[in-house]
């Protein structure tokens, strides 16, 4: 009888979770649709200036036009490629450097003030210099994306590594574990979730680097579309570029969410 009650209670709990997810999902869509409808109505009634704010119907019409010509897909693929390369290199390089810092306490003390300064420095201000150093093509844009994400990755990953329970480290040492074994059996595995979350943060960082780079030198990509639209006062194009950029970032974020769920389900 007790098992039946527990089973019934558990089923009710699962139903309540599903119901809450549905409510949140439909509320999100309702909020988005309501915002777009209000924007369209205000624009049509001339309450807001269409020249400055555009309107959803015009943005959609421009989106379809660019989609049909294939031009939008070209810009999306170029920006996405630059972002993914910058994200992967910046994250992996940052984690590797964080491992070196964890491995050598002396090295971490030496580099600490430099990393703090680099983190406080607005990396976008260095973009013109990086473009000159790395080149004015795709390579320079990727370097900017790496630069923006790598310092944050180093500091965050290093803090994750040194925050692991000291008692567990002492226990492994008492059994004769080497530093490499402590890293591979405790430090790294216990921080996989944190590193996935850090990668999610780096998605936004990498996109910022790519868009800034495309603002400066590129003739292709979403950043180029946005800055070109601003230069010719074509706000429909600017808004379309921003919306497509947001969707691309969301897709990358959701891919990482799926990867995280798969990882957690196998634990």
mmCIF file of C-alpha atoms in Angstrom:
data_model
loop_
_atom_site.group_PDB
_atom_site.id
_atom_site.type_symbol
_atom_site.label_atom_id
_atom_site.label_comp_id
_atom_site.label_asym_id
_atom_site.label_seq_id
_atom_site.Cartn_x
_atom_site.Cartn_y
_atom_site.Cartn_z
ATOM 1 C CA UNK A 1 0.000 0.000 0.000
ATOM 2 C CA UNK A 2 2.830 2.320 0.883
ATOM 3 C CA UNK A 3 4.571 1.556 -2.400
ATOM 4 C CA UNK A 4 1.362 2.343 -4.331
ATOM 5 C CA UNK A 5 1.022 5.660 -2.494
ATOM 6 C CA UNK A 6 4.621 6.511 -3.248
ATOM 7 C CA UNK A 7 4.139 5.539 -6.882
ATOM 8 C CA UNK A 8 1.018 7.667 -7.159
ATOM 9 C CA UNK A 9 2.749 10.586 -5.499
ATOM 10 C CA UNK A 10 5.711 10.240 -7.817
ATOM 11 C CA UNK A 11 3.419 10.202 -10.863
ATOM 12 C CA UNK A 12 1.681 13.342 -9.637
ATOM 13 C CA UNK A 13 5.049 14.977 -9.153
ATOM 14 C CA UNK A 14 6.110 14.133 -12.727
ATOM 15 C CA UNK A 15 2.799 15.466 -14.058
ATOM 16 C CA UNK A 16 3.283 18.725 -12.173
ATOM 17 C CA UNK A 17 6.774 19.124 -13.657
ATOM 18 C CA UNK A 18 5.465 18.550 -17.207
ATOM 19 C CA UNK A 19 2.605 20.973 -16.592
ATOM 20 C CA UNK A 20 5.021 23.642 -15.341
ATOM 21 C CA UNK A 21 7.237 23.159 -18.428
ATOM 22 C CA UNK A 22 4.223 23.571 -20.720
ATOM 23 C CA UNK A 23 3.127 26.726 -18.908
ATOM 24 C CA UNK A 24 6.636 28.231 -19.189
ATOM 25 C CA UNK A 25 6.918 27.231 -22.879
ATOM 26 C CA UNK A 26 3.569 28.717 -23.906
ATOM 27 C CA UNK A 27 4.179 31.824 -21.780
ATOM 28 C CA UNK A 28 7.460 32.428 -23.600
ATOM 29 C CA UNK A 29 5.800 32.137 -27.010
ATOM 30 C CA UNK A 30 2.869 34.287 -25.898
ATOM 31 C CA UNK A 31 5.262 36.990 -24.700
ATOM 32 C CA UNK A 32 7.211 36.890 -27.986
ATOM 33 C CA UNK A 33 4.086 36.966 -30.180
ATOM 34 C CA UNK A 34 2.561 39.730 -28.065
ATOM 35 C CA UNK A 35 5.717 41.842 -28.364
ATOM 36 C CA UNK A 36 5.834 41.422 -32.157
ATOM 37 C CA UNK A 37 2.101 42.160 -32.512
ATOM 38 C CA UNK A 38 2.394 45.309 -30.388
ATOM 39 C CA UNK A 39 5.449 46.428 -32.393
ATOM 40 C CA UNK A 40 3.572 45.920 -35.681
ATOM 41 C CA UNK A 41 0.444 47.739 -34.459
ATOM 42 C CA UNK A 42 2.377 50.726 -33.105
ATOM 43 C CA UNK A 43 4.298 50.999 -36.389
ATOM 44 C CA UNK A 44 1.154 50.821 -38.537
ATOM 45 C CA UNK A 45 -0.550 53.471 -36.396
ATOM 46 C CA UNK A 46 2.534 55.718 -36.759
ATOM 47 C CA UNK A 47 2.974 55.829 -32.992
ATOM 48 C CA UNK A 48 6.594 54.795 -33.487
ATOM 49 C CA UNK A 49 8.741 55.946 -36.396
ATOM 50 C CA UNK A 50 9.051 53.127 -38.953
ATOM 51 C CA UNK A 51 12.236 54.694 -40.329
ATOM 52 C CA UNK A 52 13.926 54.331 -36.934
ATOM 53 C CA UNK A 53 12.332 51.143 -35.609
ATOM 54 C CA UNK A 54 11.109 49.359 -38.762
ATOM 55 C CA UNK A 55 8.313 46.792 -38.248
ATOM 56 C CA UNK A 56 8.103 42.982 -38.125
ATOM 57 C CA UNK A 57 6.306 42.620 -41.483
ATOM 58 C CA UNK A 58 9.005 44.620 -43.314
ATOM 59 C CA UNK A 59 11.773 42.694 -41.577
ATOM 60 C CA UNK A 60 10.131 39.399 -42.524
ATOM 61 C CA UNK A 61 9.746 40.505 -46.152
ATOM 62 C CA UNK A 62 13.439 41.432 -46.291
ATOM 63 C CA UNK A 63 14.348 38.135 -44.610
ATOM 64 C CA UNK A 64 12.466 36.161 -47.276
ATOM 65 C CA UNK A 65 14.133 38.189 -50.038
ATOM 66 C CA UNK A 66 17.649 37.565 -48.705
ATOM 67 C CA UNK A 67 16.794 33.906 -48.085
ATOM 68 C CA UNK A 68 15.587 33.362 -51.637
ATOM 69 C CA UNK A 69 18.705 34.889 -53.178
ATOM 70 C CA UNK A 70 20.921 32.733 -50.955
ATOM 71 C CA UNK A 71 22.806 35.794 -49.689
ATOM 72 C CA UNK A 72 21.604 35.426 -46.097
ATOM 73 C CA UNK A 73 22.735 31.794 -45.896
ATOM 74 C CA UNK A 74 26.206 32.820 -47.080
ATOM 75 C CA UNK A 75 26.507 35.488 -44.380
ATOM 76 C CA UNK A 76 25.168 33.130 -41.684
ATOM 77 C CA UNK A 77 27.556 30.319 -42.614
ATOM 78 C CA UNK A 78 30.589 32.615 -42.635
ATOM 79 C CA UNK A 79 29.780 34.160 -39.233
ATOM 80 C CA UNK A 80 28.873 30.777 -37.735
ATOM 81 C CA UNK A 81 32.129 29.223 -38.952
ATOM 82 C CA UNK A 82 34.194 32.070 -37.494
ATOM 83 C CA UNK A 83 32.300 31.825 -34.207
ATOM 84 C CA UNK A 84 32.615 28.051 -33.860
ATOM 85 C CA UNK A 85 36.353 28.112 -34.620
ATOM 86 C CA UNK A 86 36.920 31.005 -32.207
ATOM 87 C CA UNK A 87 34.761 29.323 -29.546
ATOM 88 C CA UNK A 88 36.508 25.950 -29.782
ATOM 89 C CA UNK A 89 40.058 27.328 -29.875
ATOM 90 C CA UNK A 90 39.393 29.939 -27.161
ATOM 91 C CA UNK A 91 37.718 27.447 -24.817
ATOM 92 C CA UNK A 92 40.205 24.596 -25.302
ATOM 93 C CA UNK A 93 43.220 26.916 -25.067
ATOM 94 C CA UNK A 94 41.802 28.585 -21.956
ATOM 95 C CA UNK A 95 41.171 25.235 -20.244
ATOM 96 C CA UNK A 96 44.688 24.010 -21.083
ATOM 97 C CA UNK A 97 46.267 27.165 -19.643
ATOM 98 C CA UNK A 98 44.044 26.840 -16.548
ATOM 99 C CA UNK A 99 45.348 23.269 -16.119
ATOM 100 C CA UNK A 100 48.939 24.554 -16.251
ATOM 101 C CA UNK A 101 48.088 27.197 -13.646
ATOM 102 C CA UNK A 102 46.499 24.562 -11.386
ATOM 103 C CA UNK A 103 49.516 22.302 -11.884
ATOM 104 C CA UNK A 104 52.029 24.989 -10.911
ATOM 105 C CA UNK A 105 51.087 27.239 -8.001
ATOM 106 C CA UNK A 106 54.163 29.380 -8.665
ATOM 107 C CA UNK A 107 53.118 29.946 -12.277
ATOM 108 C CA UNK A 108 49.607 30.935 -11.191
ATOM 109 C CA UNK A 109 51.032 33.502 -8.749
ATOM 110 C CA UNK A 110 53.302 34.941 -11.441
ATOM 111 C CA UNK A 111 50.559 35.267 -14.054
ATOM 112 C CA UNK A 112 47.708 36.287 -11.738
ATOM 113 C CA UNK A 113 48.124 40.117 -11.994
ATOM 114 C CA UNK A 114 48.562 39.938 -15.769
ATOM 115 C CA UNK A 115 45.404 37.848 -16.188
ATOM 116 C CA UNK A 116 43.439 40.219 -13.949
ATOM 117 C CA UNK A 117 44.547 43.206 -16.041
ATOM 118 C CA UNK A 118 43.738 41.412 -19.311
ATOM 119 C CA UNK A 119 40.315 40.466 -17.977
ATOM 120 C CA UNK A 120 39.576 44.061 -16.937
ATOM 121 C CA UNK A 121 40.785 45.440 -20.270
ATOM 122 C CA UNK A 122 38.003 45.856 -22.869
ATOM 123 C CA UNK A 123 39.210 43.387 -25.501
ATOM 124 C CA UNK A 124 37.176 45.029 -28.259
ATOM 125 C CA UNK A 125 39.452 48.066 -27.907
ATOM 126 C CA UNK A 126 42.324 45.843 -29.042
ATOM 127 C CA UNK A 127 40.425 44.658 -32.116
ATOM 128 C CA UNK A 128 42.060 47.121 -34.582
ATOM 129 C CA UNK A 129 45.522 46.122 -33.346
ATOM 130 C CA UNK A 130 44.702 42.416 -33.569
ATOM 131 C CA UNK A 131 43.417 42.910 -37.111
ATOM 132 C CA UNK A 132 46.730 44.502 -38.087
ATOM 133 C CA UNK A 133 48.724 41.702 -36.430
ATOM 134 C CA UNK A 134 46.682 38.739 -37.659
ATOM 135 C CA UNK A 135 45.469 40.079 -40.985
ATOM 136 C CA UNK A 136 42.334 41.721 -42.303
ATOM 137 C CA UNK A 137 40.548 38.548 -43.340
ATOM 138 C CA UNK A 138 38.784 35.716 -41.588
ATOM 139 C CA UNK A 139 41.947 34.925 -39.615
ATOM 140 C CA UNK A 140 41.901 38.321 -37.887
ATOM 141 C CA UNK A 141 38.206 37.977 -36.979
ATOM 142 C CA UNK A 142 38.780 34.532 -35.452
ATOM 143 C CA UNK A 143 41.742 35.880 -33.445
ATOM 144 C CA UNK A 144 39.475 38.573 -31.961
ATOM 145 C CA UNK A 145 36.908 35.926 -30.995
ATOM 146 C CA UNK A 146 39.625 33.819 -29.352
ATOM 147 C CA UNK A 147 41.070 36.802 -27.477
ATOM 148 C CA UNK A 148 37.717 37.780 -26.008
ATOM 149 C CA UNK A 149 36.884 34.286 -24.746
ATOM 150 C CA UNK A 150 40.249 32.870 -23.705
ATOM 151 C CA UNK A 151 40.980 35.090 -20.661
ATOM 152 C CA UNK A 152 37.517 34.542 -19.173
ATOM 153 C CA UNK A 153 37.963 30.804 -19.729
ATOM 154 C CA UNK A 154 41.357 30.751 -18.004
ATOM 155 C CA UNK A 155 40.177 32.593 -14.889
ATOM 156 C CA UNK A 156 36.866 30.725 -14.577
ATOM 157 C CA UNK A 157 38.292 27.245 -15.228
ATOM 158 C CA UNK A 158 41.189 27.841 -12.835
ATOM 159 C CA UNK A 159 38.776 28.907 -10.084
ATOM 160 C CA UNK A 160 36.721 25.761 -10.733
ATOM 161 C CA UNK A 161 39.820 23.576 -10.452
ATOM 162 C CA UNK A 162 41.091 25.058 -7.178
ATOM 163 C CA UNK A 163 37.596 24.943 -5.637
ATOM 164 C CA UNK A 164 37.462 21.131 -5.641
ATOM 165 C CA UNK A 165 37.132 19.685 -2.127
ATOM 166 C CA UNK A 166 40.598 19.658 -0.556
ATOM 167 C CA UNK A 167 39.730 16.595 1.550
ATOM 168 C CA UNK A 168 39.186 14.523 -1.589
ATOM 169 C CA UNK A 169 42.572 15.621 -2.924
ATOM 170 C CA UNK A 170 44.244 14.676 0.382
ATOM 171 C CA UNK A 171 42.528 11.289 0.300
ATOM 172 C CA UNK A 172 43.841 10.573 -3.201
ATOM 173 C CA UNK A 173 47.330 11.690 -2.165
ATOM 174 C CA UNK A 174 47.191 9.359 0.850
ATOM 175 C CA UNK A 175 46.653 6.460 -1.585
ATOM 176 C CA UNK A 176 49.727 7.558 -3.556
ATOM 177 C CA UNK A 177 47.947 9.236 -6.468
ATOM 178 C CA UNK A 178 50.112 11.362 -8.743
ATOM 179 C CA UNK A 179 49.185 14.910 -9.707
ATOM 180 C CA UNK A 180 48.186 13.715 -13.175
ATOM 181 C CA UNK A 181 45.880 11.098 -11.649
ATOM 182 C CA UNK A 182 44.317 13.711 -9.363
ATOM 183 C CA UNK A 183 43.708 15.901 -12.409
ATOM 184 C CA UNK A 184 42.202 13.163 -14.582
ATOM 185 C CA UNK A 185 40.287 11.261 -11.888
ATOM 186 C CA UNK A 186 39.010 14.120 -9.714
ATOM 187 C CA UNK A 187 39.632 17.706 -10.829
ATOM 188 C CA UNK A 188 38.549 17.444 -14.457
ATOM 189 C CA UNK A 189 35.622 14.979 -14.106
ATOM 190 C CA UNK A 190 34.091 16.910 -11.214
ATOM 191 C CA UNK A 191 34.094 20.117 -13.273
ATOM 192 C CA UNK A 192 32.632 18.859 -16.573
ATOM 193 C CA UNK A 193 29.287 20.531 -15.804
ATOM 194 C CA UNK A 194 31.033 23.801 -14.931
ATOM 195 C CA UNK A 195 33.077 23.682 -18.131
ATOM 196 C CA UNK A 196 29.939 23.113 -20.207
ATOM 197 C CA UNK A 197 28.342 26.159 -18.569
ATOM 198 C CA UNK A 198 31.532 28.120 -19.238
ATOM 199 C CA UNK A 199 31.328 27.127 -22.904
ATOM 200 C CA UNK A 200 27.753 28.460 -22.986
ATOM 201 C CA UNK A 201 29.047 31.806 -21.734
ATOM 202 C CA UNK A 202 31.803 31.703 -24.354
ATOM 203 C CA UNK A 203 29.215 31.405 -27.125
ATOM 204 C CA UNK A 204 28.193 35.005 -26.456
ATOM 205 C CA UNK A 205 31.827 36.075 -26.090
ATOM 206 C CA UNK A 206 32.808 34.487 -29.398
ATOM 207 C CA UNK A 207 29.869 36.086 -31.206
ATOM 208 C CA UNK A 208 30.866 39.496 -29.817
ATOM 209 C CA UNK A 209 34.402 39.034 -31.151
ATOM 210 C CA UNK A 210 33.183 37.927 -34.575
ATOM 211 C CA UNK A 211 30.675 40.764 -34.943
ATOM 212 C CA UNK A 212 33.249 43.382 -33.861
ATOM 213 C CA UNK A 213 35.752 41.957 -36.342
ATOM 214 C CA UNK A 214 33.172 41.983 -39.143
ATOM 215 C CA UNK A 215 32.261 45.568 -38.262
ATOM 216 C CA UNK A 216 35.872 46.548 -38.884
ATOM 217 C CA UNK A 217 37.122 44.603 -41.889
ATOM 218 C CA UNK A 218 34.751 42.038 -43.340
ATOM 219 C CA UNK A 219 32.586 42.275 -46.435
ATOM 220 C CA UNK A 220 30.662 39.177 -45.437
ATOM 221 C CA UNK A 221 28.882 37.928 -42.331
ATOM 222 C CA UNK A 222 26.090 39.114 -40.067
ATOM 223 C CA UNK A 223 28.279 41.874 -38.618
ATOM 224 C CA UNK A 224 28.828 43.255 -42.112
ATOM 225 C CA UNK A 225 25.063 43.163 -42.807
ATOM 226 C CA UNK A 226 24.325 45.065 -39.586
ATOM 227 C CA UNK A 227 26.970 47.756 -40.072
ATOM 228 C CA UNK A 228 26.115 48.147 -43.764
ATOM 229 C CA UNK A 229 22.434 48.578 -42.911
ATOM 230 C CA UNK A 230 23.360 51.273 -40.410
ATOM 231 C CA UNK A 231 25.580 53.096 -42.882
ATOM 232 C CA UNK A 232 22.848 53.325 -45.547
ATOM 233 C CA UNK A 233 20.112 53.952 -42.927
ATOM 234 C CA UNK A 234 18.336 50.732 -43.850
ATOM 235 C CA UNK A 235 17.005 49.783 -40.424
ATOM 236 C CA UNK A 236 15.114 46.779 -41.774
ATOM 237 C CA UNK A 237 18.459 45.209 -42.633
ATOM 238 C CA UNK A 238 19.943 46.075 -39.236
ATOM 239 C CA UNK A 239 16.991 44.559 -37.379
ATOM 240 C CA UNK A 240 17.011 41.468 -39.573
ATOM 241 C CA UNK A 241 20.734 40.981 -38.944
ATOM 242 C CA UNK A 242 20.286 41.320 -35.185
ATOM 243 C CA UNK A 243 17.363 38.867 -35.113
ATOM 244 C CA UNK A 244 19.183 36.270 -37.242
ATOM 245 C CA UNK A 245 22.242 36.712 -35.003
ATOM 246 C CA UNK A 246 20.105 36.059 -31.916
ATOM 247 C CA UNK A 247 18.639 32.914 -33.497
ATOM 248 C CA UNK A 248 22.107 31.610 -34.434
ATOM 249 C CA UNK A 249 23.380 32.157 -30.877
ATOM 250 C CA UNK A 250 20.257 30.450 -29.491
ATOM 251 C CA UNK A 251 20.763 27.417 -31.751
ATOM 252 C CA UNK A 252 24.372 27.029 -30.584
ATOM 253 C CA UNK A 253 23.253 27.387 -26.963
ATOM 254 C CA UNK A 254 20.563 24.716 -27.422
ATOM 255 C CA UNK A 255 23.064 22.324 -29.022
ATOM 256 C CA UNK A 256 25.215 22.616 -25.901
ATOM 257 C CA UNK A 257 22.120 22.094 -23.731
ATOM 258 C CA UNK A 258 21.402 18.846 -25.561
ATOM 259 C CA UNK A 259 25.034 17.749 -25.139
ATOM 260 C CA UNK A 260 24.822 18.540 -21.423
ATOM 261 C CA UNK A 261 21.608 16.506 -21.034
ATOM 262 C CA UNK A 262 23.196 13.535 -22.807
ATOM 263 C CA UNK A 263 26.229 13.778 -20.541
ATOM 264 C CA UNK A 264 24.148 13.965 -17.369
ATOM 265 C CA UNK A 265 21.920 11.072 -18.463
ATOM 266 C CA UNK A 266 24.979 8.814 -18.822
ATOM 267 C CA UNK A 267 26.387 9.613 -15.392
#
